[in-house]
PDB file of C-alpha atoms and ligand atoms in Angstrom:
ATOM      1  CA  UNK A   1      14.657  -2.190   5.251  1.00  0.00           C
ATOM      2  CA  UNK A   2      16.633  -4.537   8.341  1.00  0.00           C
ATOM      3  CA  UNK A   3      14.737  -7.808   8.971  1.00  0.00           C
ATOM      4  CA  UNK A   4      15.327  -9.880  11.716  1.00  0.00           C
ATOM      5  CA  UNK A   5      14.772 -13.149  10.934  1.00  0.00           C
ATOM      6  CA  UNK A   6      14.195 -15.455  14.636  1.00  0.00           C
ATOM      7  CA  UNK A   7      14.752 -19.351  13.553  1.00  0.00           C
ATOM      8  CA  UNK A   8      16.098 -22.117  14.987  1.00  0.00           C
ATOM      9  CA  UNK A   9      16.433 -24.470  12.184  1.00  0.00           C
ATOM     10  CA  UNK A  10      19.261 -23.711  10.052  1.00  0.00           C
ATOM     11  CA  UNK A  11      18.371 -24.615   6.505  1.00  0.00           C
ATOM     12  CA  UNK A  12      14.839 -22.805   7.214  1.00  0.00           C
ATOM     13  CA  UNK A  13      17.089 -19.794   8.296  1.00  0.00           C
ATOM     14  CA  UNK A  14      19.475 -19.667   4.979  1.00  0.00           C
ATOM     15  CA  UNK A  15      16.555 -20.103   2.847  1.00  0.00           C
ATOM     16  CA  UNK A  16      15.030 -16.679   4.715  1.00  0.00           C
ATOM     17  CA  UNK A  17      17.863 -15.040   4.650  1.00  0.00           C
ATOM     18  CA  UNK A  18      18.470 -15.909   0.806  1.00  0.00           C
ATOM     19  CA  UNK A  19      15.317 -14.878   0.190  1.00  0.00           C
ATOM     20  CA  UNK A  20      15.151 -11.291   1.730  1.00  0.00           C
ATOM     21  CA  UNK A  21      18.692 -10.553   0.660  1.00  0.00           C
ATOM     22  CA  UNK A  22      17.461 -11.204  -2.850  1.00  0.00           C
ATOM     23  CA  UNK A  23      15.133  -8.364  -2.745  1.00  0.00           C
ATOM     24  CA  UNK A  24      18.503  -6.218  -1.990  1.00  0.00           C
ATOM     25  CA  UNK A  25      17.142  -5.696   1.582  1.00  0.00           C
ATOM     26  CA  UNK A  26      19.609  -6.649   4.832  1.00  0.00           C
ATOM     27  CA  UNK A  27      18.761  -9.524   7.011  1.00  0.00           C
ATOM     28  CA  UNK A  28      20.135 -10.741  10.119  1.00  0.00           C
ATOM     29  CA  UNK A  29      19.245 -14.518  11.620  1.00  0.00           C
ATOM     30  CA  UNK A  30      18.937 -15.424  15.521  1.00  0.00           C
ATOM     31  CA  UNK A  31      18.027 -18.832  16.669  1.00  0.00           C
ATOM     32  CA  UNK A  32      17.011 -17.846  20.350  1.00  0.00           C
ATOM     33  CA  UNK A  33      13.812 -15.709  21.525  1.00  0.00           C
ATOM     34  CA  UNK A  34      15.648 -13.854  24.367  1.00  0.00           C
ATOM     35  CA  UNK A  35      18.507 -12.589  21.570  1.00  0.00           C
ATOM     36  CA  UNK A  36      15.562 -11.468  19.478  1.00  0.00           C
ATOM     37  CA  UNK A  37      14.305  -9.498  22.360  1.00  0.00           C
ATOM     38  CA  UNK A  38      17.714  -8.269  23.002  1.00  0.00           C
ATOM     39  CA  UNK A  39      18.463  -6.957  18.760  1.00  0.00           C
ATOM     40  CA  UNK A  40      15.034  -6.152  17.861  1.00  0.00           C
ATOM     41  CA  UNK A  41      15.278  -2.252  18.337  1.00  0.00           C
ATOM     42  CA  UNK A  42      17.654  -2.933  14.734  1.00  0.00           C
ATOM     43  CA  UNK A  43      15.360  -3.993  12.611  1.00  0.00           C
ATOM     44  CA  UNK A  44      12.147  -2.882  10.432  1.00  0.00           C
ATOM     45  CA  UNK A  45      10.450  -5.990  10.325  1.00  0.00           C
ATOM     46  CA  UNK A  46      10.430  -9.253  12.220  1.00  0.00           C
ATOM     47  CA  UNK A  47       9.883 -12.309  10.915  1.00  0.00           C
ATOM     48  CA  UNK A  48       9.186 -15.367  14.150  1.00  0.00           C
ATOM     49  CA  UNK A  49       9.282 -18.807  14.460  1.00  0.00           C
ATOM     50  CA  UNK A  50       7.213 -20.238  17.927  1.00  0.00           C
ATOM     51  CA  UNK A  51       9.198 -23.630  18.054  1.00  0.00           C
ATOM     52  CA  UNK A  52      12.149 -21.725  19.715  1.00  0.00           C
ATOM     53  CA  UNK A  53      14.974 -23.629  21.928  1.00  0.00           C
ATOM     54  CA  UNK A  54      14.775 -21.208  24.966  1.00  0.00           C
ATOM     55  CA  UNK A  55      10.819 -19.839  25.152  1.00  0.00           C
ATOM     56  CA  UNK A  56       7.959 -20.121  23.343  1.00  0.00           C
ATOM     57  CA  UNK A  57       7.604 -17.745  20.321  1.00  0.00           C
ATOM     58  CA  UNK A  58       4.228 -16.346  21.715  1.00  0.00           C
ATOM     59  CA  UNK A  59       5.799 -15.157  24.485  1.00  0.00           C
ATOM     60  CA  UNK A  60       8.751 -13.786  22.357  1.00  0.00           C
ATOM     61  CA  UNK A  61       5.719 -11.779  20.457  1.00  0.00           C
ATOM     62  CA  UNK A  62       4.086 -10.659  23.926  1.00  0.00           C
ATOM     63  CA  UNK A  63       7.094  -9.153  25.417  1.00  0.00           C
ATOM     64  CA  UNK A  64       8.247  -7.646  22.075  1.00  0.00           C
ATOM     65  CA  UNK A  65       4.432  -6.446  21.763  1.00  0.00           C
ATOM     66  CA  UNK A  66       5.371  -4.584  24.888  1.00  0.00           C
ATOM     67  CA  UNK A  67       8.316  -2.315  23.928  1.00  0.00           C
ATOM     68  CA  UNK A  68       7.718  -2.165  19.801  1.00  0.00           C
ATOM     69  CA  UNK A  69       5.079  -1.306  17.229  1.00  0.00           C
ATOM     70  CA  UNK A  70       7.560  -2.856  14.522  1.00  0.00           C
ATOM     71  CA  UNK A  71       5.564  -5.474  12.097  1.00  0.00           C
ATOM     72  CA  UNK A  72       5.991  -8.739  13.005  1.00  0.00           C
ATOM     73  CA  UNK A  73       4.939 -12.064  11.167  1.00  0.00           C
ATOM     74  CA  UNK A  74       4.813 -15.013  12.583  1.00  0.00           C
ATOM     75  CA  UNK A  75       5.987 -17.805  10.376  1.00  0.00           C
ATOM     76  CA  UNK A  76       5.305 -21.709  11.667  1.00  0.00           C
ATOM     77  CA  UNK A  77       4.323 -24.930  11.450  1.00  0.00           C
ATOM     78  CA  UNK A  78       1.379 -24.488  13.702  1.00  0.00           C
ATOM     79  CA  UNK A  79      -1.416 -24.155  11.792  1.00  0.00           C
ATOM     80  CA  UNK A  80      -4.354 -25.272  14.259  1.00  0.00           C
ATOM     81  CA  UNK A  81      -7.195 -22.807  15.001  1.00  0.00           C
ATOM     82  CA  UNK A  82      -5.821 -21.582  18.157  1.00  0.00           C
ATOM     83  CA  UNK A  83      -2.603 -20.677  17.281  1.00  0.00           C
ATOM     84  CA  UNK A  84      -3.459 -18.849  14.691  1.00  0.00           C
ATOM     85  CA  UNK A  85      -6.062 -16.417  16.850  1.00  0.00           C
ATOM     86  CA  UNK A  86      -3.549 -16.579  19.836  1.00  0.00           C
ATOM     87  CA  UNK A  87      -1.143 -14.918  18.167  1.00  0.00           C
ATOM     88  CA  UNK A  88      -2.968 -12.410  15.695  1.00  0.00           C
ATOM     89  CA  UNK A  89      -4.428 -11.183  18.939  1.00  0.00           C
ATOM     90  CA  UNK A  90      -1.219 -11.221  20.609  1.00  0.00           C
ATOM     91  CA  UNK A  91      -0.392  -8.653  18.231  1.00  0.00           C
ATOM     92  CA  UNK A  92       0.904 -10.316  15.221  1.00  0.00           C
ATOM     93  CA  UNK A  93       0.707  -8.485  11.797  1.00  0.00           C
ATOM     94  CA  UNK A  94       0.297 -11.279  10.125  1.00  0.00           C
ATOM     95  CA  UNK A  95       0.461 -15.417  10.232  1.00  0.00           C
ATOM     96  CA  UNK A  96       2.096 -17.724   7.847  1.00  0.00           C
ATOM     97  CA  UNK A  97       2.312 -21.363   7.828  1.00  0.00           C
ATOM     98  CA  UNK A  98       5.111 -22.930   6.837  1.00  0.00           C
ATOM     99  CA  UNK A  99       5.893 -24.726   4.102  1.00  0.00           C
ATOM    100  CA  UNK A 100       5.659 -21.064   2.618  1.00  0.00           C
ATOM    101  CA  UNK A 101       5.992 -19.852  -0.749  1.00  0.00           C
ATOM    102  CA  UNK A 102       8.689 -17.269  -0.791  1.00  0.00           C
ATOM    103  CA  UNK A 103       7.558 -15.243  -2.975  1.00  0.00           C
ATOM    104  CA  UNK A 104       4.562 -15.072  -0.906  1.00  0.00           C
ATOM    105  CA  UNK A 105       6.419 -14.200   2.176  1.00  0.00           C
ATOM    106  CA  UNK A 106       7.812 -11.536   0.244  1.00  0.00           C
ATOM    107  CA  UNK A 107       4.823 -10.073  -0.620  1.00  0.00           C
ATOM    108  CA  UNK A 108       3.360 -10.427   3.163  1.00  0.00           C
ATOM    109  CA  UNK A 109       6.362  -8.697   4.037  1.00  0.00           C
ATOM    110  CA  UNK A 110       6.336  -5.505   1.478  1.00  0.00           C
ATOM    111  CA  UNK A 111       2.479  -5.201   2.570  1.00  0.00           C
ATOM    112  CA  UNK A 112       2.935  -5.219   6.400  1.00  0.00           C
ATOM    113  CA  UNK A 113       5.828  -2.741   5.746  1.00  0.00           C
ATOM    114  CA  UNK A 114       3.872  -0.716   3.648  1.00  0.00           C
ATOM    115  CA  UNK A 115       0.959  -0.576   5.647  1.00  0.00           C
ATOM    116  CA  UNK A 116       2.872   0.967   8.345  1.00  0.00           C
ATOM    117  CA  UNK A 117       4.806   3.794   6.772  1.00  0.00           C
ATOM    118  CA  UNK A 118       1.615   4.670   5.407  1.00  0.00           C
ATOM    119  CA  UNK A 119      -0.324   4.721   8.240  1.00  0.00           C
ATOM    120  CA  UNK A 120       2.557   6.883  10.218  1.00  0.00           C
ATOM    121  CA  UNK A 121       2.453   9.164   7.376  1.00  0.00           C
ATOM    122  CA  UNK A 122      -1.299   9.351   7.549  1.00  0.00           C
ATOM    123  CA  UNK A 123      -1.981   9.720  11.121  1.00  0.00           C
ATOM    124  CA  UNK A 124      -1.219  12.958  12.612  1.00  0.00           C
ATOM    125  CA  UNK A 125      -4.061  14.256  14.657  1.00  0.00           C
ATOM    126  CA  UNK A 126      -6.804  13.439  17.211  1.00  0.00           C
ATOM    127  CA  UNK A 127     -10.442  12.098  16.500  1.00  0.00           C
ATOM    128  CA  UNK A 128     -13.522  12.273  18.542  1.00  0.00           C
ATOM    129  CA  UNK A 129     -17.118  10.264  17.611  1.00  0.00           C
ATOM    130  CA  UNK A 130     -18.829   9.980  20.344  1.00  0.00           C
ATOM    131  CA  UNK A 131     -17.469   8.346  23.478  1.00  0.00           C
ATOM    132  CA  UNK A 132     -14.514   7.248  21.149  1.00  0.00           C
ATOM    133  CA  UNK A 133     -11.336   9.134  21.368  1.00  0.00           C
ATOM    134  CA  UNK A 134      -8.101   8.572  19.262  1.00  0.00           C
ATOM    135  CA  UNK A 135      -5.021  10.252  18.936  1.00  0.00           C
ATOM    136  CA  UNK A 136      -3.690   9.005  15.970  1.00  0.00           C
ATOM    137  CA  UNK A 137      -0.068   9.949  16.894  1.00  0.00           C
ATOM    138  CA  UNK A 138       0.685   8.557  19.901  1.00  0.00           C
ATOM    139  CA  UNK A 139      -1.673   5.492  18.587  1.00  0.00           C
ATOM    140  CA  UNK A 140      -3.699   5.842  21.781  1.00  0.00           C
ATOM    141  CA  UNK A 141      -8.134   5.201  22.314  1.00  0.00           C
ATOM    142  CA  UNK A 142     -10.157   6.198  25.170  1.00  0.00           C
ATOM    143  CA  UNK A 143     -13.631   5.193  25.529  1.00  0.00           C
ATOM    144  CA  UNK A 144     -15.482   7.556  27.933  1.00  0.00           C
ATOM    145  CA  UNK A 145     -12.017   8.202  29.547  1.00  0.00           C
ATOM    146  CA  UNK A 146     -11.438   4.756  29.967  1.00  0.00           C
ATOM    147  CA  UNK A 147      -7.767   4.134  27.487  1.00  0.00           C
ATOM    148  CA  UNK A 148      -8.277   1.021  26.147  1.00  0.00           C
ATOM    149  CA  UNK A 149      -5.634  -0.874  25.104  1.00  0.00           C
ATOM    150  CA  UNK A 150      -5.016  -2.396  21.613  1.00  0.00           C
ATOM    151  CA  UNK A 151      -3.091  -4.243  19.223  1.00  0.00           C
ATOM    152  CA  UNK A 152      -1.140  -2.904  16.570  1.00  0.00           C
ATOM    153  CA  UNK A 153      -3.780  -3.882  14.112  1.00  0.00           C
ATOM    154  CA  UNK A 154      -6.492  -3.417  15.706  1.00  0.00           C
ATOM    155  CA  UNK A 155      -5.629   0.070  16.496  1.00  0.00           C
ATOM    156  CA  UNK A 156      -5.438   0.332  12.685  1.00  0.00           C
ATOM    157  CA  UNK A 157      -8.660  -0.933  12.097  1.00  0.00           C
ATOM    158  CA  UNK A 158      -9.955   1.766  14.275  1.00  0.00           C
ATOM    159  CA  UNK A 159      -8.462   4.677  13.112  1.00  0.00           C
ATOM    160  CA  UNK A 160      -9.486   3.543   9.646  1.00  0.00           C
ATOM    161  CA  UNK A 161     -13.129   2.861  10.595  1.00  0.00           C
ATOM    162  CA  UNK A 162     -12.977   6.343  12.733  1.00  0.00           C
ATOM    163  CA  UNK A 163     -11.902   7.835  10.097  1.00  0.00           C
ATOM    164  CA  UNK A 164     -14.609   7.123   8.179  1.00  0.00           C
ATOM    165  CA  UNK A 165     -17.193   6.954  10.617  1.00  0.00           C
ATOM    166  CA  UNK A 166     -20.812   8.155   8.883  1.00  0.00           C
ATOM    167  CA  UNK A 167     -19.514   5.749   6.106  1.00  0.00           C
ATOM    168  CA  UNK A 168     -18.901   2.536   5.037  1.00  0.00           C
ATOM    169  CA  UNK A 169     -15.611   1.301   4.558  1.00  0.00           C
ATOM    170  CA  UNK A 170     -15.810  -2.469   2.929  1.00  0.00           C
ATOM    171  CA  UNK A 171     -14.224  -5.477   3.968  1.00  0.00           C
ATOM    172  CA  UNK A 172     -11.560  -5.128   0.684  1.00  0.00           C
ATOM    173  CA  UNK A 173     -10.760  -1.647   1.384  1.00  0.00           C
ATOM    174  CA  UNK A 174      -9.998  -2.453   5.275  1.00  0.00           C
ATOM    175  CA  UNK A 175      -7.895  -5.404   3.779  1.00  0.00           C
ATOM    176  CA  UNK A 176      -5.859  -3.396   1.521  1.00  0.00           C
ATOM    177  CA  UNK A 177      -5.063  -0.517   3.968  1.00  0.00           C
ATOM    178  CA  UNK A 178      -4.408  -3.200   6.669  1.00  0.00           C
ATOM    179  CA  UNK A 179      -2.727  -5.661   5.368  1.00  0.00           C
ATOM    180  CA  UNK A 180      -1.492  -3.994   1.690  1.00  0.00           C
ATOM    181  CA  UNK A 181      -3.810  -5.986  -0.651  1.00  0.00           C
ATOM    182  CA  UNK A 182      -7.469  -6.772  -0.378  1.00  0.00           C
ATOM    183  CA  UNK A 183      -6.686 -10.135  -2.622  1.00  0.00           C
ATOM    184  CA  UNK A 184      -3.764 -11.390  -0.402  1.00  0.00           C
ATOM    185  CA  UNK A 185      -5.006 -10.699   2.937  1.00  0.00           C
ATOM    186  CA  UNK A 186      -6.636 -13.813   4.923  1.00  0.00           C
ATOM    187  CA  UNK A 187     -10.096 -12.566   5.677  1.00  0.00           C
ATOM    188  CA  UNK A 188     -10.058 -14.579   9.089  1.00  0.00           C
ATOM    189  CA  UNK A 189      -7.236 -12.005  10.195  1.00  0.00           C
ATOM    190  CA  UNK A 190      -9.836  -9.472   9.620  1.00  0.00           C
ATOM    191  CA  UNK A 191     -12.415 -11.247  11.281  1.00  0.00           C
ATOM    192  CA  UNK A 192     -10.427 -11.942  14.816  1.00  0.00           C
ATOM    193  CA  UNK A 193      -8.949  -8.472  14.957  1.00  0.00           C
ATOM    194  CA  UNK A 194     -12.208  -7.284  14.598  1.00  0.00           C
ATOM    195  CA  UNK A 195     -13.656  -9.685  17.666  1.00  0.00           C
ATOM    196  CA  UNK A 196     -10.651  -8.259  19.814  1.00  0.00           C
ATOM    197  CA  UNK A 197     -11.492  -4.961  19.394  1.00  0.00           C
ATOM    198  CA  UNK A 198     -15.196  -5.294  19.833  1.00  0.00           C
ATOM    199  CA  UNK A 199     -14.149  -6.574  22.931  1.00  0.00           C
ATOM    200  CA  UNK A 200     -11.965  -4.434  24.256  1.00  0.00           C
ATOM    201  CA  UNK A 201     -14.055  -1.242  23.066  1.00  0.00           C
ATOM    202  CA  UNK A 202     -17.560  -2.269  24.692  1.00  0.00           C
ATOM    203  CA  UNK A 203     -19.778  -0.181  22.577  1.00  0.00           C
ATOM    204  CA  UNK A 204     -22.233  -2.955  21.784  1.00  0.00           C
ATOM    205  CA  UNK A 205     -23.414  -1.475  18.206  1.00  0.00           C
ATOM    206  CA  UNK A 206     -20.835   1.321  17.617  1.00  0.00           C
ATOM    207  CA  UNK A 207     -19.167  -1.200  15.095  1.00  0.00           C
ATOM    208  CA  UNK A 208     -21.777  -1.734  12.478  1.00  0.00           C
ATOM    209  CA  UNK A 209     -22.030  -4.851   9.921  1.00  0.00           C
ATOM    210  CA  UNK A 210     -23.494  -3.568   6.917  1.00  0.00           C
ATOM    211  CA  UNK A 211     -23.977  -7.134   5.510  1.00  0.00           C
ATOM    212  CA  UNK A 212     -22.288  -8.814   2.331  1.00  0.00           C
ATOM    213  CA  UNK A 213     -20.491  -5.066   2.238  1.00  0.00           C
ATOM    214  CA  UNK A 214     -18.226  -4.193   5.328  1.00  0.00           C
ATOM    215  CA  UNK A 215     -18.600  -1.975   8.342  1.00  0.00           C
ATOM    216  CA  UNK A 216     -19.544   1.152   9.739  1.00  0.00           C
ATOM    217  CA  UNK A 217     -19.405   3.860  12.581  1.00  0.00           C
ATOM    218  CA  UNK A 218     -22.360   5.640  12.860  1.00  0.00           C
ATOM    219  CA  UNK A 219     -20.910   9.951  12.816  1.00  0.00           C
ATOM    220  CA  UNK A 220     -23.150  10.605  16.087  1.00  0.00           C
ATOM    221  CA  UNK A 221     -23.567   6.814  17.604  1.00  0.00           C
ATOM    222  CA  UNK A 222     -25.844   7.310  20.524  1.00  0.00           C
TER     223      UNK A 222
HETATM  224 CA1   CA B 301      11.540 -23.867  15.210  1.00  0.00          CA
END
């Protein structure tokens, strides 16, 4: 696994790089947002600062979002409310606050790696229930003909909940498929890709809450 590590401040960078190197993965360090959207093709996972010398990092995340499914975790000092929603629905895997732990980083980083292979080596047809289509390849939905377009993760969540759909899936499984452990994973994540996607889909009551338990999609929603 490549990492790209996108960090302005030097000693935060060594101590990143140190860190990922020491798992015997490769790591490379840039300190602007245009040179990460210049390398990022490289690299299997990015990690991204927002307090970046040339643009903001959410905007580094929005055009990347554009061009690249690769997992991408922000890692900041912003820890208010807003940032964190902006940029999990900007399509950000996942959202740490610095100071972080390494050895949690680590572990956010093996799960949002994880959770992708395994989802590419899971998906590999096309679903139908009721007005919903996915094809799981090509990680595109279409309500009623309508493609609607998604975030990384919340495309997840939907092919997971599709997949299901008749059933429920509970809040730990859809936190250990998504994010690679159901003990880890911030529950809030959960909760705002879920908003976003109710959103975006507009099928008041195809997502069900089954309370205290998790969610469902009703096999033949009306
Ligand atoms: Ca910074």
């Amino acid at each position: 696994m490549d990492a790209l590590i996108v960090e302005d401040d030097d000693s935060m960078a060594a101590a990143l790089l140190a860190a990922v190197r020491s798992t015997g993965q490769n790591a490379q360090r840039v300190a602007r947002g245009s040179d990460a959207l210049l390398r990022h093709r490289d690299f299997d996972v990015i990690l991204l600062d927002l307090g970046l010398p040339d643009m903001d990092g959410l905007e580094v995340l929005r055009k990347l979002r554009q061009v690249t499914q690769c997992p991408i975790l922000i890692l900041t000092a912003r820890d208010d409310e807003r940032s964190v929603v902006l940029g999990l629905r900007s399509g950000a895997d996942d959202y740490l606050v610095k100071p972080v732990k390494l050895v949690e980083l680590l572990a956010r980083i093996e799960a949002v790696t994880r959770r992708t292979r395994l989802l590419e080596e899971r998906n590999s047809s096309r679903l139908t229930v009721g007005e919903l289509e996915i094809e799981l390849d090509r990680r595109v939905a279409w309500v009623a003909e309508r493609e609607v377009s998604l975030t990384a993760t919340e495309f997840d969540l939907l092919a997971l909940l599709a997949k299901s759909a008749g059933s429920v899936v509970t809040r730990e499984q859809i936190l250990d498929v998504l994010w690679g452990d159901a003990f880890l994973a911030s529950s809030r994540s959960l909760d705002v890709h879920l908003t976003g996607l109710r959103s975006k889909l507009q099928l008041p009551g195809f997502i069900v809450n089954v309370r205290g338990v998790g969610y469902r999609i009703e096999a033949d929603p009306r």
